[in-house]
């Protein structure tokens, strides 16, 4: 068996160099004479890894000093509830801009903890575009404005950062964090499940402006308080040590690849090459997202006849192109081309798509 090109939306492909290093270090990590999964999270070896991983992340993002970095357990869905729990009063209000299924879920999970206002939505387009900025109804008294810069399921992405004035901007960047340079200072809070562009599932990386931590209430359990996690360096309880270790390796890999400017250019080229193949197929393949909102990370596309779907998936898998089935909410196909997907993988997919269209068109 040989590794295929993995187009899974998440858990997603990891850089091969990272996997090989993790494999080599699995039994004996550094000078610990034990696996990284077997050492204390409060021991000097792991503490050194934690500190270095934070420095690398800050360096990659050129992060301002007034932001805290947290390495937390769970996934983004847990934090859909935990964010309003920490930053919005029950009697207050938080604005949400929804451009896909994950934004919908953030609204649903956040509603028990604050009054959620739907400030804008592109549901009427079946989430094929970004809500028109002129239609956003933002409350200047809102605790924050939440949005999803990249919608993994629908393949819709913001290509700029919304201006929300004095109201903190909160972003679920699970599927596009570290995919290009980012001005962290535009945000109050950024959070991301690790399993797409950072590492393994079960870890969430959070970047939060220090002044927002002062809002965290004292009448919630300490384990739910971001202020408590920040005060304890993300070691309030036993963290996902292996997930943190993998994230640290990915940060090193990104720096070795030239940083976010270089990886962003690579991601732009990959996306343009795949969309060009779809658009040049004379309608055999169709992407329904408005061109200005097409995602660099997740590319859904549809074949001309549903009966071809199973054949496409079987043949693509046989060709070593894995996990191309679209999400059940949308159907069709979806190619997720995160940082770890090499250009060679996109080229292999494009060649297969052209050959499949020639044979079945």
Tab-separated table of C-alpha atoms in Angstrom:
chain	number	residue	atom	x	y	z
A	1	UNK	CA	0.000	0.000	0.000
A	2	UNK	CA	1.147	3.553	-0.717
A	3	UNK	CA	-0.199	6.803	0.693
A	4	UNK	CA	-2.802	8.493	-1.445
A	5	UNK	CA	-3.606	12.166	-1.769
A	6	UNK	CA	-6.053	12.787	1.070
A	7	UNK	CA	-8.738	15.397	0.287
A	8	UNK	CA	-10.631	14.843	3.549
A	9	UNK	CA	-12.297	17.894	5.093
A	10	UNK	CA	-11.256	16.843	8.588
A	11	UNK	CA	-9.618	15.138	10.229
A	12	UNK	CA	-7.466	16.116	7.313
A	13	UNK	CA	-4.069	15.372	5.845
A	14	UNK	CA	-0.979	16.216	7.848
A	15	UNK	CA	2.324	17.158	6.195
A	16	UNK	CA	4.217	13.968	5.407
A	17	UNK	CA	7.368	15.388	6.986
A	18	UNK	CA	5.468	15.905	10.245
A	19	UNK	CA	4.097	12.371	10.219
A	20	UNK	CA	7.543	10.920	9.579
A	21	UNK	CA	9.069	12.887	12.441
A	22	UNK	CA	6.246	11.851	14.785
A	23	UNK	CA	6.750	8.231	13.697
A	24	UNK	CA	10.487	8.419	14.366
A	25	UNK	CA	9.964	9.988	17.796
A	26	UNK	CA	6.978	7.933	18.904
A	27	UNK	CA	8.872	5.595	21.251
A	28	UNK	CA	11.558	7.978	22.423
A	29	UNK	CA	10.994	11.725	22.245
A	30	UNK	CA	14.074	13.904	22.525
A	31	UNK	CA	16.007	13.086	25.649
A	32	UNK	CA	12.956	11.993	27.617
A	33	UNK	CA	13.586	8.253	26.986
A	34	UNK	CA	9.813	7.904	26.655
A	35	UNK	CA	7.063	8.863	24.243
A	36	UNK	CA	5.726	12.414	24.308
A	37	UNK	CA	2.417	10.779	25.237
A	38	UNK	CA	4.010	9.310	28.363
A	39	UNK	CA	5.673	12.327	29.955
A	40	UNK	CA	4.160	14.760	32.449
A	41	UNK	CA	2.609	17.876	30.979
A	42	UNK	CA	4.242	19.736	33.871
A	43	UNK	CA	7.686	18.250	33.288
A	44	UNK	CA	10.474	20.433	31.957
A	45	UNK	CA	10.545	18.686	28.563
A	46	UNK	CA	6.893	19.252	27.773
A	47	UNK	CA	6.869	22.744	29.288
A	48	UNK	CA	9.729	23.644	26.928
A	49	UNK	CA	7.743	22.290	23.954
A	50	UNK	CA	4.665	24.290	25.018
A	51	UNK	CA	6.615	27.522	25.293
A	52	UNK	CA	8.423	27.019	21.989
A	53	UNK	CA	5.207	26.145	20.137
A	54	UNK	CA	3.624	29.381	21.328
A	55	UNK	CA	6.656	31.389	20.216
A	56	UNK	CA	6.529	29.757	16.785
A	57	UNK	CA	2.820	30.493	16.386
A	58	UNK	CA	3.330	34.105	17.446
A	59	UNK	CA	6.175	34.399	14.956
A	60	UNK	CA	4.154	32.888	12.096
A	61	UNK	CA	1.276	35.314	12.671
A	62	UNK	CA	3.412	38.299	13.728
A	63	UNK	CA	1.062	38.362	16.711
A	64	UNK	CA	0.770	41.507	18.860
A	65	UNK	CA	1.935	41.114	22.455
A	66	UNK	CA	-1.495	41.903	23.931
A	67	UNK	CA	-2.928	38.551	22.805
A	68	UNK	CA	-2.924	35.310	24.760
A	69	UNK	CA	-2.536	31.914	23.072
A	70	UNK	CA	-4.476	28.995	24.524
A	71	UNK	CA	-4.151	25.307	23.654
A	72	UNK	CA	-7.478	23.822	24.737
A	73	UNK	CA	-9.273	20.513	24.574
A	74	UNK	CA	-12.377	19.834	22.529
A	75	UNK	CA	-13.437	21.029	19.102
A	76	UNK	CA	-14.937	24.220	17.738
A	77	UNK	CA	-18.448	22.981	18.530
A	78	UNK	CA	-17.693	23.008	22.255
A	79	UNK	CA	-16.516	26.591	21.966
A	80	UNK	CA	-19.660	27.661	20.148
A	81	UNK	CA	-21.208	27.425	23.620
A	82	UNK	CA	-18.182	28.345	25.699
A	83	UNK	CA	-17.502	31.663	23.923
A	84	UNK	CA	-20.819	33.311	24.861
A	85	UNK	CA	-20.517	31.712	28.298
A	86	UNK	CA	-17.302	33.698	28.757
A	87	UNK	CA	-17.847	36.888	26.815
A	88	UNK	CA	-21.580	37.656	26.674
A	89	UNK	CA	-24.023	38.102	29.527
A	90	UNK	CA	-27.267	36.143	29.451
A	91	UNK	CA	-29.201	39.404	29.418
A	92	UNK	CA	-26.914	40.843	26.745
A	93	UNK	CA	-26.710	40.307	23.006
A	94	UNK	CA	-24.197	38.907	20.518
A	95	UNK	CA	-24.338	39.372	16.754
A	96	UNK	CA	-23.806	36.450	14.372
A	97	UNK	CA	-23.124	36.569	10.640
A	98	UNK	CA	-23.997	33.233	9.035
A	99	UNK	CA	-22.654	32.061	5.681
A	100	UNK	CA	-23.009	28.294	6.065
A	101	UNK	CA	-23.704	25.271	8.224
A	102	UNK	CA	-21.033	25.968	10.853
A	103	UNK	CA	-22.312	29.491	11.388
A	104	UNK	CA	-25.778	28.021	11.859
A	105	UNK	CA	-24.432	25.631	14.458
A	106	UNK	CA	-22.629	28.418	16.296
A	107	UNK	CA	-25.954	30.264	16.581
A	108	UNK	CA	-27.737	27.169	17.831
A	109	UNK	CA	-25.127	26.261	20.443
A	110	UNK	CA	-24.626	29.822	21.632
A	111	UNK	CA	-28.311	30.654	22.089
A	112	UNK	CA	-28.692	29.126	25.606
A	113	UNK	CA	-26.034	31.498	26.976
A	114	UNK	CA	-26.886	34.879	25.463
A	115	UNK	CA	-29.423	36.543	23.196
A	116	UNK	CA	-28.186	35.765	19.707
A	117	UNK	CA	-29.024	38.246	16.942
A	118	UNK	CA	-28.812	37.075	13.354
A	119	UNK	CA	-27.069	40.147	11.978
A	120	UNK	CA	-26.753	38.751	8.457
A	121	UNK	CA	-27.248	35.494	6.593
A	122	UNK	CA	-26.841	34.147	3.077
A	123	UNK	CA	-29.295	31.280	3.598
A	124	UNK	CA	-31.522	32.636	0.840
A	125	UNK	CA	-28.733	31.846	-1.649
A	126	UNK	CA	-28.306	28.329	-0.224
A	127	UNK	CA	-25.004	29.589	1.155
A	128	UNK	CA	-23.378	30.177	-2.192
A	129	UNK	CA	-22.170	33.689	-1.350
A	130	UNK	CA	-21.139	35.996	1.477
A	131	UNK	CA	-23.930	38.086	3.027
A	132	UNK	CA	-23.873	41.469	1.318
A	133	UNK	CA	-22.104	43.915	3.643
A	134	UNK	CA	-24.776	46.554	3.055
A	135	UNK	CA	-27.368	44.233	4.603
A	136	UNK	CA	-25.539	43.593	7.877
A	137	UNK	CA	-27.556	44.783	10.860
A	138	UNK	CA	-24.917	45.157	13.579
A	139	UNK	CA	-25.754	46.282	17.110
A	140	UNK	CA	-23.060	48.633	18.484
A	141	UNK	CA	-23.933	47.358	21.994
A	142	UNK	CA	-23.287	43.708	21.087
A	143	UNK	CA	-20.767	41.773	23.152
A	144	UNK	CA	-19.092	40.609	19.938
A	145	UNK	CA	-19.694	39.817	16.262
A	146	UNK	CA	-19.145	36.160	15.390
A	147	UNK	CA	-18.501	34.859	11.887
A	148	UNK	CA	-16.976	31.876	10.090
A	149	UNK	CA	-14.317	33.100	7.640
A	150	UNK	CA	-14.362	29.781	5.765
A	151	UNK	CA	-17.356	27.456	5.610
A	152	UNK	CA	-15.982	23.942	5.193
A	153	UNK	CA	-19.221	22.331	4.007
A	154	UNK	CA	-20.423	24.938	1.524
A	155	UNK	CA	-17.002	26.080	0.279
A	156	UNK	CA	-17.626	29.773	0.945
A	157	UNK	CA	-14.853	32.052	2.202
A	158	UNK	CA	-14.425	35.684	3.214
A	159	UNK	CA	-11.382	37.112	1.453
A	160	UNK	CA	-11.197	40.176	3.653
A	161	UNK	CA	-11.744	40.925	7.343
A	162	UNK	CA	-15.041	42.642	8.216
A	163	UNK	CA	-14.883	45.973	10.026
A	164	UNK	CA	-17.052	45.797	13.154
A	165	UNK	CA	-15.915	49.040	14.715
A	166	UNK	CA	-15.487	48.915	18.489
A	167	UNK	CA	-17.320	45.588	18.790
A	168	UNK	CA	-14.841	42.680	19.075
A	169	UNK	CA	-14.732	40.391	16.057
A	170	UNK	CA	-14.802	36.667	16.879
A	171	UNK	CA	-13.771	34.213	14.154
A	172	UNK	CA	-14.093	30.439	13.872
A	173	UNK	CA	-11.032	29.851	11.702
A	174	UNK	CA	-11.011	26.080	12.020
A	175	UNK	CA	-10.609	25.500	8.302
A	176	UNK	CA	-8.445	28.396	7.102
A	177	UNK	CA	-6.164	29.384	9.977
A	178	UNK	CA	-2.478	29.589	8.954
A	179	UNK	CA	-3.419	29.322	5.274
A	180	UNK	CA	-2.037	32.815	4.494
A	181	UNK	CA	-0.858	35.932	6.372
A	182	UNK	CA	-3.382	37.389	8.834
A	183	UNK	CA	-3.651	40.670	10.733
A	184	UNK	CA	-4.463	39.349	14.202
A	185	UNK	CA	-5.001	42.873	15.527
A	186	UNK	CA	-8.310	43.057	13.623
A	187	UNK	CA	-9.810	40.399	15.913
A	188	UNK	CA	-10.921	40.106	19.498
A	189	UNK	CA	-10.772	36.327	19.387
A	190	UNK	CA	-9.731	33.656	16.891
A	191	UNK	CA	-10.310	29.971	17.528
A	192	UNK	CA	-9.699	26.873	15.462
A	193	UNK	CA	-10.146	23.148	15.728
A	194	UNK	CA	-6.725	21.706	14.952
A	195	UNK	CA	-7.742	18.878	12.632
A	196	UNK	CA	-7.598	20.783	9.346
A	197	UNK	CA	-4.532	23.038	9.217
A	198	UNK	CA	-2.859	22.611	12.618
A	199	UNK	CA	-2.707	18.933	13.520
A	200	UNK	CA	-4.842	16.254	15.105
A	201	UNK	CA	-8.429	16.381	16.311
A	202	UNK	CA	-9.161	16.995	19.983
A	203	UNK	CA	-7.183	20.248	20.226
A	204	UNK	CA	-8.396	23.828	19.811
A	205	UNK	CA	-6.000	26.742	19.415
A	206	UNK	CA	-7.379	30.062	20.621
A	207	UNK	CA	-5.932	33.565	20.241
A	208	UNK	CA	-7.673	36.069	22.495
A	209	UNK	CA	-7.085	39.752	23.193
A	210	UNK	CA	-6.122	40.184	26.826
A	211	UNK	CA	-8.750	42.797	27.698
A	212	UNK	CA	-11.543	40.398	26.725
A	213	UNK	CA	-10.415	37.948	29.388
A	214	UNK	CA	-11.496	40.475	32.005
A	215	UNK	CA	-15.087	39.764	30.958
A	216	UNK	CA	-14.950	36.113	31.935
A	217	UNK	CA	-17.452	35.655	34.775
A	218	UNK	CA	-16.479	34.137	38.083
A	219	UNK	CA	-19.718	32.224	38.503
A	220	UNK	CA	-18.870	29.535	35.925
A	221	UNK	CA	-16.762	26.442	36.540
A	222	UNK	CA	-13.049	27.214	36.374
A	223	UNK	CA	-12.573	24.599	33.673
A	224	UNK	CA	-14.938	26.570	31.428
A	225	UNK	CA	-13.245	29.945	32.017
A	226	UNK	CA	-10.800	31.118	29.389
A	227	UNK	CA	-9.291	33.519	31.935
A	228	UNK	CA	-8.401	30.570	34.151
A	229	UNK	CA	-6.825	28.667	31.267
A	230	UNK	CA	-4.813	31.765	30.322
A	231	UNK	CA	-3.668	32.262	33.917
A	232	UNK	CA	-2.392	28.685	34.007
A	233	UNK	CA	-0.685	28.658	30.611
A	234	UNK	CA	-3.243	26.196	29.185
A	235	UNK	CA	-2.228	23.706	31.896
A	236	UNK	CA	-5.208	24.142	34.227
A	237	UNK	CA	-5.903	20.470	33.588
A	238	UNK	CA	-4.089	17.784	31.601
A	239	UNK	CA	-4.071	18.976	27.987
A	240	UNK	CA	-4.079	16.951	24.798
A	241	UNK	CA	-0.324	16.517	24.928
A	242	UNK	CA	0.062	14.521	21.712
A	243	UNK	CA	-2.148	16.948	19.810
A	244	UNK	CA	-0.101	19.849	21.152
A	245	UNK	CA	3.117	18.073	20.133
A	246	UNK	CA	1.808	17.577	16.575
A	247	UNK	CA	0.779	21.245	16.384
A	248	UNK	CA	4.290	22.210	17.446
A	249	UNK	CA	5.709	20.109	14.591
A	250	UNK	CA	3.314	21.700	12.104
A	251	UNK	CA	4.358	25.201	13.195
A	252	UNK	CA	7.997	24.233	12.607
A	253	UNK	CA	7.075	22.787	9.204
A	254	UNK	CA	5.289	26.000	8.205
A	255	UNK	CA	8.304	28.078	9.140
A	256	UNK	CA	10.591	25.756	7.173
A	257	UNK	CA	8.283	26.072	4.153
A	258	UNK	CA	8.769	29.852	4.144
A	259	UNK	CA	6.063	30.996	6.525
A	260	UNK	CA	2.512	32.088	5.797
A	261	UNK	CA	3.349	34.274	2.810
A	262	UNK	CA	4.846	31.299	0.986
A	263	UNK	CA	2.127	28.871	2.048
A	264	UNK	CA	-0.533	31.413	1.084
A	265	UNK	CA	0.864	31.746	-2.421
A	266	UNK	CA	0.937	27.966	-2.748
A	267	UNK	CA	-2.679	27.742	-1.580
A	268	UNK	CA	-3.739	30.427	-4.056
A	269	UNK	CA	-2.160	28.528	-6.938
A	270	UNK	CA	-3.733	25.216	-5.871
A	271	UNK	CA	-7.208	26.745	-5.651
A	272	UNK	CA	-6.913	28.591	-8.950
A	273	UNK	CA	-5.753	25.447	-10.721
A	274	UNK	CA	-8.673	23.361	-9.422
A	275	UNK	CA	-11.330	26.004	-10.095
A	276	UNK	CA	-9.910	26.557	-13.589
A	277	UNK	CA	-10.345	22.851	-14.328
A	278	UNK	CA	-13.938	22.944	-13.109
A	279	UNK	CA	-14.780	26.071	-15.103
A	280	UNK	CA	-13.113	24.723	-18.266
A	281	UNK	CA	-15.067	21.456	-18.235
A	282	UNK	CA	-17.915	22.822	-20.387
A	283	UNK	CA	-20.417	22.231	-17.612
A	284	UNK	CA	-19.422	18.663	-16.787
A	285	UNK	CA	-18.259	19.899	-13.380
A	286	UNK	CA	-19.994	22.777	-11.629
A	287	UNK	CA	-19.087	24.830	-8.579
A	288	UNK	CA	-22.125	26.824	-7.416
A	289	UNK	CA	-20.346	29.343	-5.196
A	290	UNK	CA	-20.146	32.953	-6.302
A	291	UNK	CA	-16.652	33.447	-7.732
A	292	UNK	CA	-15.729	36.220	-5.288
A	293	UNK	CA	-16.550	33.921	-2.336
A	294	UNK	CA	-14.918	30.694	-3.500
A	295	UNK	CA	-12.923	28.987	-0.779
A	296	UNK	CA	-9.206	28.301	-1.151
A	297	UNK	CA	-9.545	25.407	1.289
A	298	UNK	CA	-12.733	23.496	0.401
A	299	UNK	CA	-13.893	23.118	-3.191
A	300	UNK	CA	-17.321	21.514	-3.687
A	301	UNK	CA	-18.295	20.480	-7.203
A	302	UNK	CA	-21.054	18.534	-8.898
A	303	UNK	CA	-21.185	16.103	-11.801
A	304	UNK	CA	-23.839	16.392	-14.535
A	305	UNK	CA	-25.712	13.236	-13.517
A	306	UNK	CA	-26.083	11.891	-9.961
A	307	UNK	CA	-25.598	8.332	-11.180
A	308	UNK	CA	-21.985	9.216	-11.996
A	309	UNK	CA	-21.156	10.078	-8.369
A	310	UNK	CA	-20.514	6.538	-7.162
A	311	UNK	CA	-18.402	5.760	-10.220
A	312	UNK	CA	-16.348	8.951	-9.746
A	313	UNK	CA	-15.679	8.117	-6.096
A	314	UNK	CA	-14.732	4.499	-6.806
A	315	UNK	CA	-12.405	5.376	-9.676
A	316	UNK	CA	-10.801	8.309	-7.879
A	317	UNK	CA	-10.111	6.151	-4.832
A	318	UNK	CA	-8.548	3.516	-7.044
A	319	UNK	CA	-6.344	6.281	-8.470
A	320	UNK	CA	-5.183	7.221	-4.967
A	321	UNK	CA	-7.390	10.305	-4.615
A	322	UNK	CA	-9.110	9.886	-1.272
A	323	UNK	CA	-12.158	11.291	0.573
A	324	UNK	CA	-13.721	13.282	-2.264
A	325	UNK	CA	-17.343	12.653	-1.297
A	326	UNK	CA	-19.259	15.856	-0.585
A	327	UNK	CA	-20.925	16.533	2.742
A	328	UNK	CA	-24.355	14.961	3.101
A	329	UNK	CA	-25.940	18.402	3.516
A	330	UNK	CA	-24.749	19.455	0.059
A	331	UNK	CA	-23.999	16.310	-1.931
A	332	UNK	CA	-21.707	16.027	-4.924
A	333	UNK	CA	-17.955	16.085	-4.421
A	334	UNK	CA	-15.648	18.152	-2.255
A	335	UNK	CA	-11.879	18.510	-2.449
A	336	UNK	CA	-10.307	19.944	0.688
A	337	UNK	CA	-6.896	21.335	-0.183
A	338	UNK	CA	-5.469	22.531	3.100
A	339	UNK	CA	-1.834	23.461	3.712
A	340	UNK	CA	-0.639	19.854	3.763
A	341	UNK	CA	-2.027	19.083	0.294
A	342	UNK	CA	0.864	19.431	-2.182
A	343	UNK	CA	0.404	20.944	-5.611
A	344	UNK	CA	1.108	17.492	-7.035
A	345	UNK	CA	-2.084	16.244	-5.363
A	346	UNK	CA	-4.175	18.948	-7.000
A	347	UNK	CA	-2.551	18.244	-10.356
A	348	UNK	CA	-3.331	14.540	-9.967
A	349	UNK	CA	-6.967	15.350	-9.189
A	350	UNK	CA	-7.249	17.722	-12.160
A	351	UNK	CA	-5.790	15.096	-14.510
A	352	UNK	CA	-8.219	12.496	-13.194
A	353	UNK	CA	-11.193	14.861	-13.547
A	354	UNK	CA	-10.320	15.643	-17.148
A	355	UNK	CA	-9.960	11.976	-18.003
A	356	UNK	CA	-13.210	11.078	-16.246
A	357	UNK	CA	-15.085	13.841	-18.087
A	358	UNK	CA	-13.632	12.659	-21.418
A	359	UNK	CA	-14.850	9.130	-20.766
A	360	UNK	CA	-18.279	9.980	-19.379
A	361	UNK	CA	-19.168	13.316	-20.914
